[in-house]
Short mmCIF file of C-alpha atoms in Angstrom, two decimals:
data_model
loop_
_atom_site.label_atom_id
_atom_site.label_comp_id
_atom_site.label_asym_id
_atom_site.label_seq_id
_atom_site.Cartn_x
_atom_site.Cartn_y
_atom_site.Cartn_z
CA UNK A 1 -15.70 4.73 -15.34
CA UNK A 2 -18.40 7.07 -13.84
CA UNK A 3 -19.26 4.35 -10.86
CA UNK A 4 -22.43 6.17 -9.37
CA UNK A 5 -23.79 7.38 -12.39
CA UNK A 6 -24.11 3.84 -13.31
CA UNK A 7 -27.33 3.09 -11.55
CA UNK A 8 -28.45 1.70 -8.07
CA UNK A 9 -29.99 -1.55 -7.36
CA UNK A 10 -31.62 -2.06 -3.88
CA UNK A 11 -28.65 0.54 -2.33
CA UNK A 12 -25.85 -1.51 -4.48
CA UNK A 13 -24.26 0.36 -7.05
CA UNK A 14 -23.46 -1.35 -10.18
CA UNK A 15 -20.07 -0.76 -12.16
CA UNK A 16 -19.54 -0.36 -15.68
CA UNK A 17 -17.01 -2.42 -17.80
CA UNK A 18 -13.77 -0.90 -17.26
CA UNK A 19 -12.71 1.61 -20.01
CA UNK A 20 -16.05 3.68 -19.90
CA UNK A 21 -15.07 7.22 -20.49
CA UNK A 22 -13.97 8.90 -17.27
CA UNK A 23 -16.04 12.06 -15.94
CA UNK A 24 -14.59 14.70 -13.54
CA UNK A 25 -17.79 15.29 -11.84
CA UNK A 26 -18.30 11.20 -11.15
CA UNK A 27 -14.61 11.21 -9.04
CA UNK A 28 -14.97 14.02 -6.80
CA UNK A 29 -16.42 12.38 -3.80
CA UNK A 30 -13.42 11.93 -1.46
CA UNK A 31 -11.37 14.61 -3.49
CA UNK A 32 -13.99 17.16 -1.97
CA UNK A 33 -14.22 15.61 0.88
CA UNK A 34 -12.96 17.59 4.60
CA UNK A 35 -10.66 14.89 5.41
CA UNK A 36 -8.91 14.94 1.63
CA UNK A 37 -8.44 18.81 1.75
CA UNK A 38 -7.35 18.76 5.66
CA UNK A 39 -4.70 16.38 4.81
CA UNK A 40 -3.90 18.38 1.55
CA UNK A 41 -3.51 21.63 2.83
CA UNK A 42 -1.26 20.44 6.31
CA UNK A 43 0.62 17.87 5.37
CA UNK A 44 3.58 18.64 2.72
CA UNK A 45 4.35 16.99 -0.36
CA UNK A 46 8.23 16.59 -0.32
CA UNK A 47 10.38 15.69 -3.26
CA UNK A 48 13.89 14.15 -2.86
CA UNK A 49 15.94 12.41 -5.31
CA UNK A 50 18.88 9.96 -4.53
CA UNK A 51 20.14 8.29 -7.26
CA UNK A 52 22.45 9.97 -9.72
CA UNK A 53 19.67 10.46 -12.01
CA UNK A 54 17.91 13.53 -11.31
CA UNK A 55 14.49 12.25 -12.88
CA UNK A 56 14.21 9.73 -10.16
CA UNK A 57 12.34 11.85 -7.38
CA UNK A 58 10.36 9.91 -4.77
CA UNK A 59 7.58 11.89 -3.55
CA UNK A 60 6.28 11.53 -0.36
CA UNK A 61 4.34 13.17 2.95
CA UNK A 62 6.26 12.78 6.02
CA UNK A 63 4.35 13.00 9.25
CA UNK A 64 3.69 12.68 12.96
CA UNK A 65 7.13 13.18 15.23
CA UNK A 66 10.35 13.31 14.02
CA UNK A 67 12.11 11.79 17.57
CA UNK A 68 10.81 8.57 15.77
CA UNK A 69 13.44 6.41 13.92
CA UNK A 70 11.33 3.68 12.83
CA UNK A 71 8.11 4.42 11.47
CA UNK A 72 5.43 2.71 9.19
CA UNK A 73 5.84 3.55 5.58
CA UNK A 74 3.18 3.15 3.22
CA UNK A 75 3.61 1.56 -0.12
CA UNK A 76 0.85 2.11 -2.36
CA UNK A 77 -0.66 0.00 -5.60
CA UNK A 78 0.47 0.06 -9.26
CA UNK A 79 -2.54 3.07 -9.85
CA UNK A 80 -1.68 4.48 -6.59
CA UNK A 81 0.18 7.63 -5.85
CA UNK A 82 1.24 9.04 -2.32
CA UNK A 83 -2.38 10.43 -1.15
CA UNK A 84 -3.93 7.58 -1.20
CA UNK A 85 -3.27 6.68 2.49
CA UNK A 86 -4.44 9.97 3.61
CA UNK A 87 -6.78 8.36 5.50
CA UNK A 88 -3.80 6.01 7.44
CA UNK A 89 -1.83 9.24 7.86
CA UNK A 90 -4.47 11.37 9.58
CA UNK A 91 -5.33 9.26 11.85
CA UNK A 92 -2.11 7.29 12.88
CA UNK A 93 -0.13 10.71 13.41
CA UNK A 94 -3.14 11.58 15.49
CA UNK A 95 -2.57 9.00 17.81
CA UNK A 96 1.06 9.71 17.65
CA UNK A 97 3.00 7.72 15.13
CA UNK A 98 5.19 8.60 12.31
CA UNK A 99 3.61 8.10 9.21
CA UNK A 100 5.43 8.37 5.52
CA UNK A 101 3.37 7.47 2.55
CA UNK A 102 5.28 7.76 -0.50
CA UNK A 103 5.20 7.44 -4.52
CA UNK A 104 7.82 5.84 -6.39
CA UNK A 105 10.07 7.01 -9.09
CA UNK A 106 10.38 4.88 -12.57
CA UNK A 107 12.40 1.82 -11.57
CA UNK A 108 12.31 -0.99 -14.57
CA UNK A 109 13.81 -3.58 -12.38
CA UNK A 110 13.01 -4.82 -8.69
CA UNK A 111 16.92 -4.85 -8.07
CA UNK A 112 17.44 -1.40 -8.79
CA UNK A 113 13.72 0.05 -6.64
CA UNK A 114 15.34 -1.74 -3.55
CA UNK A 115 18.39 0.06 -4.17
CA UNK A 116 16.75 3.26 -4.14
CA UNK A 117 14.97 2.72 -1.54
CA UNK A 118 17.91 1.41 0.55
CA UNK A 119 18.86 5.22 -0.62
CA UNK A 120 15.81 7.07 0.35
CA UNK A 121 16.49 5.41 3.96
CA UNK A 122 20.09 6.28 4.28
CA UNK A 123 18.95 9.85 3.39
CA UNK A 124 15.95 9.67 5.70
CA UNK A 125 18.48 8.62 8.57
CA UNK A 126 16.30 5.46 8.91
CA UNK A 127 18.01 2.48 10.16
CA UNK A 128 14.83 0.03 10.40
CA UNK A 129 11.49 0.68 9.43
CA UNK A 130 7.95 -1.13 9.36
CA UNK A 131 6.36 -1.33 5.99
CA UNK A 132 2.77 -1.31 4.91
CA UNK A 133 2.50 -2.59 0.97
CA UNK A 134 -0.32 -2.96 -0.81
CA UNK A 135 -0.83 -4.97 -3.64
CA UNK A 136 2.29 -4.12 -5.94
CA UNK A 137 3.36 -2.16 -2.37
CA UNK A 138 3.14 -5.08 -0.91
CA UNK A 139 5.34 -7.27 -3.23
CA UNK A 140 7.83 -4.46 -2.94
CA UNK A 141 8.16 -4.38 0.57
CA UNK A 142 8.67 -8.29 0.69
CA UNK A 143 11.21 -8.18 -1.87
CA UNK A 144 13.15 -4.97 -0.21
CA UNK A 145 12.89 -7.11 3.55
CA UNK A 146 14.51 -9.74 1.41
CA UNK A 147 16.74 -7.49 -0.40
CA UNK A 148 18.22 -6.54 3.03
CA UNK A 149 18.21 -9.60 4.59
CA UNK A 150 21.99 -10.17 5.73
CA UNK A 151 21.44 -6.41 7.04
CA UNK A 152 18.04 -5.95 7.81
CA UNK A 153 16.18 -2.70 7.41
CA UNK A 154 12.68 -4.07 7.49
CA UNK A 155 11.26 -4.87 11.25
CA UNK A 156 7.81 -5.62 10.18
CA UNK A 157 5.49 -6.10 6.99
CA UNK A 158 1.65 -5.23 6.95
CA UNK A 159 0.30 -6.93 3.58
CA UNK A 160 -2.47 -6.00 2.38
CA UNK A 161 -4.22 -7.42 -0.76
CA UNK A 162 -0.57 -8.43 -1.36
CA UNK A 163 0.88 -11.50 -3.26
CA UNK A 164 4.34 -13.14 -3.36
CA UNK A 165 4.78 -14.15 -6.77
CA UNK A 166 4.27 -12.71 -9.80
CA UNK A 167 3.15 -15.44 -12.12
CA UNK A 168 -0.25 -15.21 -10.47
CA UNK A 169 -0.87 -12.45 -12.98
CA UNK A 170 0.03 -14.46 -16.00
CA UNK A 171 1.88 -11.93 -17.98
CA UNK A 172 5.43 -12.55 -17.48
CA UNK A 173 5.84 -12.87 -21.19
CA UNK A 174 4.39 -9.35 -21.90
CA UNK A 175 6.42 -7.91 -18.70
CA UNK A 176 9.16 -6.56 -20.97
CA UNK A 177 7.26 -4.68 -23.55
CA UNK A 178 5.19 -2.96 -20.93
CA UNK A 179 7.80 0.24 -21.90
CA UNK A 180 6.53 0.44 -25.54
CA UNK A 181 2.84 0.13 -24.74
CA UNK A 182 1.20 4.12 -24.80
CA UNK A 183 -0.18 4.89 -21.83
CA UNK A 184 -4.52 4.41 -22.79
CA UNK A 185 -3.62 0.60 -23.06
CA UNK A 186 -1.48 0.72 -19.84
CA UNK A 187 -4.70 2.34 -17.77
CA UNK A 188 -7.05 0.16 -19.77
CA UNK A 189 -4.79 -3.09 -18.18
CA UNK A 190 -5.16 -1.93 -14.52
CA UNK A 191 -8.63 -1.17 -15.29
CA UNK A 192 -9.30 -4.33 -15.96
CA UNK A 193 -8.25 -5.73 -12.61
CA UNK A 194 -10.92 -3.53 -10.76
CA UNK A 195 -13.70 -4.28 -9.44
CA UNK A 196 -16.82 -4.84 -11.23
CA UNK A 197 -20.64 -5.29 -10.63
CA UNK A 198 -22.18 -4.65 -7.12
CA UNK A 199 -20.17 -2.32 -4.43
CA UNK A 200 -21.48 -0.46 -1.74
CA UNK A 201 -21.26 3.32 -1.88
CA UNK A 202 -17.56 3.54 -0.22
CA UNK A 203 -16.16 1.19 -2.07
CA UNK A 204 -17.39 2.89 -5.15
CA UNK A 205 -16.13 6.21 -3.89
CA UNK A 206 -12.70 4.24 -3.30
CA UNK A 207 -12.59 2.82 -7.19
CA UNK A 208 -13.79 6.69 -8.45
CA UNK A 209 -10.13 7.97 -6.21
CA UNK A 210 -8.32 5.35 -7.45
CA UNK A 211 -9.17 5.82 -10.92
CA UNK A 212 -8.24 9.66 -10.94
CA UNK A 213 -4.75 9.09 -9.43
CA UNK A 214 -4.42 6.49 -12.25
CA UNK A 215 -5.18 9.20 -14.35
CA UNK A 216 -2.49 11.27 -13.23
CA UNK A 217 0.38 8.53 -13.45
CA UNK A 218 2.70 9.23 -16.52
CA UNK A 219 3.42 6.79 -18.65
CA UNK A 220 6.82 5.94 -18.05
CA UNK A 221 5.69 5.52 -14.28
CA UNK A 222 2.69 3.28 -15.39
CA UNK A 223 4.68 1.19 -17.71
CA UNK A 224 7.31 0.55 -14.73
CA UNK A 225 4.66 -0.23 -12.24
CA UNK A 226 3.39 -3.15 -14.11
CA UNK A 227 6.97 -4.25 -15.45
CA UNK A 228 7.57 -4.51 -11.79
CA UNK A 229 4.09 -5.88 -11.32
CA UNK A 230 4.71 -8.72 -13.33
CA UNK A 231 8.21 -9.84 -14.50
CA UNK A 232 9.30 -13.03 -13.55
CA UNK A 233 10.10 -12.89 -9.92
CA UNK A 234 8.86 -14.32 -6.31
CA UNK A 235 9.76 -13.82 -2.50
CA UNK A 236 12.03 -16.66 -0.93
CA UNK A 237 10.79 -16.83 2.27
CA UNK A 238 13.42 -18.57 4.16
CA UNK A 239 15.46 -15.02 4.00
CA UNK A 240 12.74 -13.20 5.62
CA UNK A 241 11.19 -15.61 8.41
CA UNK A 242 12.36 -13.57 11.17
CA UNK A 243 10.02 -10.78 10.34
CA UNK A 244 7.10 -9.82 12.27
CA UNK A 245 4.13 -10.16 9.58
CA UNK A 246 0.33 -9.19 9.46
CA UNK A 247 -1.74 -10.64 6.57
CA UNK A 248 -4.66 -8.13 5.66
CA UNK A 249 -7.31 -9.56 3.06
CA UNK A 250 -10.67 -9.20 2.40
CA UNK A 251 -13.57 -11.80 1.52
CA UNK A 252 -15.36 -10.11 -1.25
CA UNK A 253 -13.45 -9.16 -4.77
CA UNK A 254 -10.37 -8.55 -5.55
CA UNK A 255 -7.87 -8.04 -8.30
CA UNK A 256 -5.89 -11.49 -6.26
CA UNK A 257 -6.92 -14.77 -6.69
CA UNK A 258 -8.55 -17.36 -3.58
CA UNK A 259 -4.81 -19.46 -4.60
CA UNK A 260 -3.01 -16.27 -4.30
CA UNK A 261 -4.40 -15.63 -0.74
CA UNK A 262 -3.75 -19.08 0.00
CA UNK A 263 0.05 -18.98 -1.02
CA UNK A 264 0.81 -16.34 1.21
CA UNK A 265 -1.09 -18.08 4.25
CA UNK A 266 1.43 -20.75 3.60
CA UNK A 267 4.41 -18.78 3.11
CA UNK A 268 3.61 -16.82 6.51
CA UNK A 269 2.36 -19.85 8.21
CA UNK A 270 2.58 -17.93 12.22
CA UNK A 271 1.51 -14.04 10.09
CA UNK A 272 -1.50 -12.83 12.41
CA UNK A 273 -4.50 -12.66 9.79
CA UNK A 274 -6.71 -9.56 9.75
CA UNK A 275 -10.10 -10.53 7.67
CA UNK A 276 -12.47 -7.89 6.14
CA UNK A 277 -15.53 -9.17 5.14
CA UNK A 278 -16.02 -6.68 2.10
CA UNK A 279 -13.53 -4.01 0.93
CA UNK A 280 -12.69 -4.71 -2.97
CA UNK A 281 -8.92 -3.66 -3.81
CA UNK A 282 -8.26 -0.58 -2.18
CA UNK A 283 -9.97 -1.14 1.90
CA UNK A 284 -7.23 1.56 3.01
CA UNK A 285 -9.79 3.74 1.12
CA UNK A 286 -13.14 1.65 1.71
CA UNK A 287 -12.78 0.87 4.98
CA UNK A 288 -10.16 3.06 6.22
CA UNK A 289 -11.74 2.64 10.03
CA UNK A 290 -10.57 -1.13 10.36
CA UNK A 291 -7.50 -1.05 8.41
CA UNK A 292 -6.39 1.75 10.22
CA UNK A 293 -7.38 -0.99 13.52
CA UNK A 294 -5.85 -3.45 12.36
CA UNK A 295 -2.17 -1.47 11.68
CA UNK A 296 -2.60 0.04 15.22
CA UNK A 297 -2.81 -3.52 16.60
CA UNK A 298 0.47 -4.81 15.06
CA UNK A 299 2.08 -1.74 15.75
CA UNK A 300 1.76 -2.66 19.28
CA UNK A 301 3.69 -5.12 19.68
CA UNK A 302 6.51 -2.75 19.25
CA UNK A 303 5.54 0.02 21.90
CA UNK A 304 8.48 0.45 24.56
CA UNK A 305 11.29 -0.75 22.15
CA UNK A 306 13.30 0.87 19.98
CA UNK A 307 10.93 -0.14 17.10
CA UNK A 308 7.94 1.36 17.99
CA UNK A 309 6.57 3.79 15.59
CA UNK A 310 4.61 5.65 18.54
CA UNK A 311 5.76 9.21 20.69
CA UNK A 312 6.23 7.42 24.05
CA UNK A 313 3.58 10.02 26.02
CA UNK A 314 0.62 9.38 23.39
CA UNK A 315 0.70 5.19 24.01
CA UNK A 316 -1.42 5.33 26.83
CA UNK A 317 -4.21 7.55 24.66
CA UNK A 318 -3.34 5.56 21.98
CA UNK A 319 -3.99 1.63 23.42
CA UNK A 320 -7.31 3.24 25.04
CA UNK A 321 -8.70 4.18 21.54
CA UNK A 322 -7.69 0.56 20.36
CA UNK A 323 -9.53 -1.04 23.40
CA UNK A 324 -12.27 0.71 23.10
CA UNK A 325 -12.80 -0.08 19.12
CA UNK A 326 -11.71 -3.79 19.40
CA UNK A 327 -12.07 -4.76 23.37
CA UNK A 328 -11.61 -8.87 22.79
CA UNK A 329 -7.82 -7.78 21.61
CA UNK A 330 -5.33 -8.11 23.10
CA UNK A 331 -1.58 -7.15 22.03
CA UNK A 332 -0.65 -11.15 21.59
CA UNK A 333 -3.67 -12.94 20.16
CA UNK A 334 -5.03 -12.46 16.94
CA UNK A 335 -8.40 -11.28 17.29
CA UNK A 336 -10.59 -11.43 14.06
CA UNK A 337 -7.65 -13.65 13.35
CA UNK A 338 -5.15 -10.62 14.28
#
């Protein structure tokens, strides 16, 4: 799926159908880029596993201040692995929050991922946490906030691209034979949900990234991520309406439905709404700048409680840098709709 090599039409590049044959050369874009190896080279990949079966290991970076005890966690996609908010960590630990961005392990069953995760808390010596999902991440972190309801764990969602039900993917009936499937026809599936036809250059450097950490997904983790993706399941709101929520979408393509976006509008009915006017699937990558905005702006709401995700002596810096990219905002309207 060599996006650039593809051809340009008045500065729009043009994608290929999905399943074109894959080209080192064509991905390296934000792999090479100074960002990408900065982030690589400072920030440690850590390994722990919690369950009783040793071939369970979360992987995950782990960043900003320690003091913290309730950070924002980044969930990523079903192709995603734990780099792909590099761009979220760099610059949210520079202004002084606690960023972890992790990869799951194989979980077959939404039950037994909240479980672990409960887990991966407990050994984090987390008590709450605020949780960025996107797309399957996003799902996830619903269902854990709902999971841990009568004992809450979850003080805020950030969804973005994310949807509440899983039917919207019509392939419930396939959900359980995901496991069998060899791993070309697993990537070929989430291939098929990107985006194709005219993207900008970023975006098409986003799809390129995304496609190489699909790459590296085994396929026990592949086949798990879509089981989860799409077995018969949904969020029941009324167990998670005390939740502070942020609804990040975008206008142009996606892998999720105008009906999907619309069911989670009603589901959140008083979630602040952050808009992007482009972005495709993956705007943590695309258009890192206002994402990154828009998860400083809910965070804010938190700073000078117990919840906030910020060192106390960097807020000040911090709430300057947000006025200055998004002056009409202010910490309890919803500019751009947030």
């Amino acid at each position: 799926m060599g996006v650039r090599k593809s051809g340009e039409e008045g500065g729009v590049l043009v994608l290929p159908l999905a399943g074109c044959a894959l080209h080192k050369s064509d991905m390296e874009e934000i792999r090479v880029s100074p960002d990408y190896n900065w982030f690589r080279s400072t920030v440690p990949l850590k390994r722990i596993v919690v369950d009783d079966d040793d071939s369970k290991v979360w992987s995950l970076y782990d960043a900003g201040p320690r003091s913290i005890r309730c950070p924002i966690i980044l969930l990523p996609p079903v192709s995603g692995t734990a780099d792909v908010f590099f761009q979220q960590v760099l610059a949210l630990t520079a202004w002084g929050y606690r960023v972890i961005s992790l990869q799951y392990p194989v979980y077959w069953d939404l039950l037994e991922f909240c479980d672990g995760f409960r887990k991966l808390l407990d050994h984090l010596q987390l008590d709450k946490v605020h949780l960025f999902g996107a797309s399957l991440g996003g799902f996830l972190a619903q269902k854990f906030a709902e999971y841990t309801h009568k004992s809450p764990r979850v003080h805020s969602l950030i969804l973005c691209n994310a949807f509440s039900d899983t039917s919207i993917f019509n392939q419930t009936w396939t959900a359980n034979t995901f496991w069998l499937m060899p791993a070309f026809m697993l990537k070929k599936i989430v291939l098929g949900n990107f985006s194709k036809g005219p993207v900008d250059q970023k975006m098409a450097d986003a799809i390129d990234f995304m496609v190489d950490r699909l790459e590296s997904l085994t396929q026990a983790e592949l086949a798990s991520r879509l089981t989860l993706n799409c077995q018969n399941s949904y969020v029941e709101p009324h167990k998670i309406k005390d939740t502070t929520v942020t609804l990040i979408d975008v206008f142009d393509q996606s892998a999720l439905s105008h009906e999907a976006k619309e069911e989670m509008y009603k589901l959140y009915p008083d979630a602040r709404r952050a808009h992007l006017k482009t972005g495709g699937n993956f705007p943590y990558l695309s258009r890192s700048a206002e994402v990154n905005l828009y998860i400083q702006i809910h965070l804010r709401q938190f700073h000078g409680t117990r919840y906030a995700a910020i060192d106390p002596t960097m807020v000040g810096t911090e709430e300057l840098e947000v006025q200055t990219a998004h002056p009409s905002n202010d910490a309890g309207g919803q500019g751009a709709q947030c």
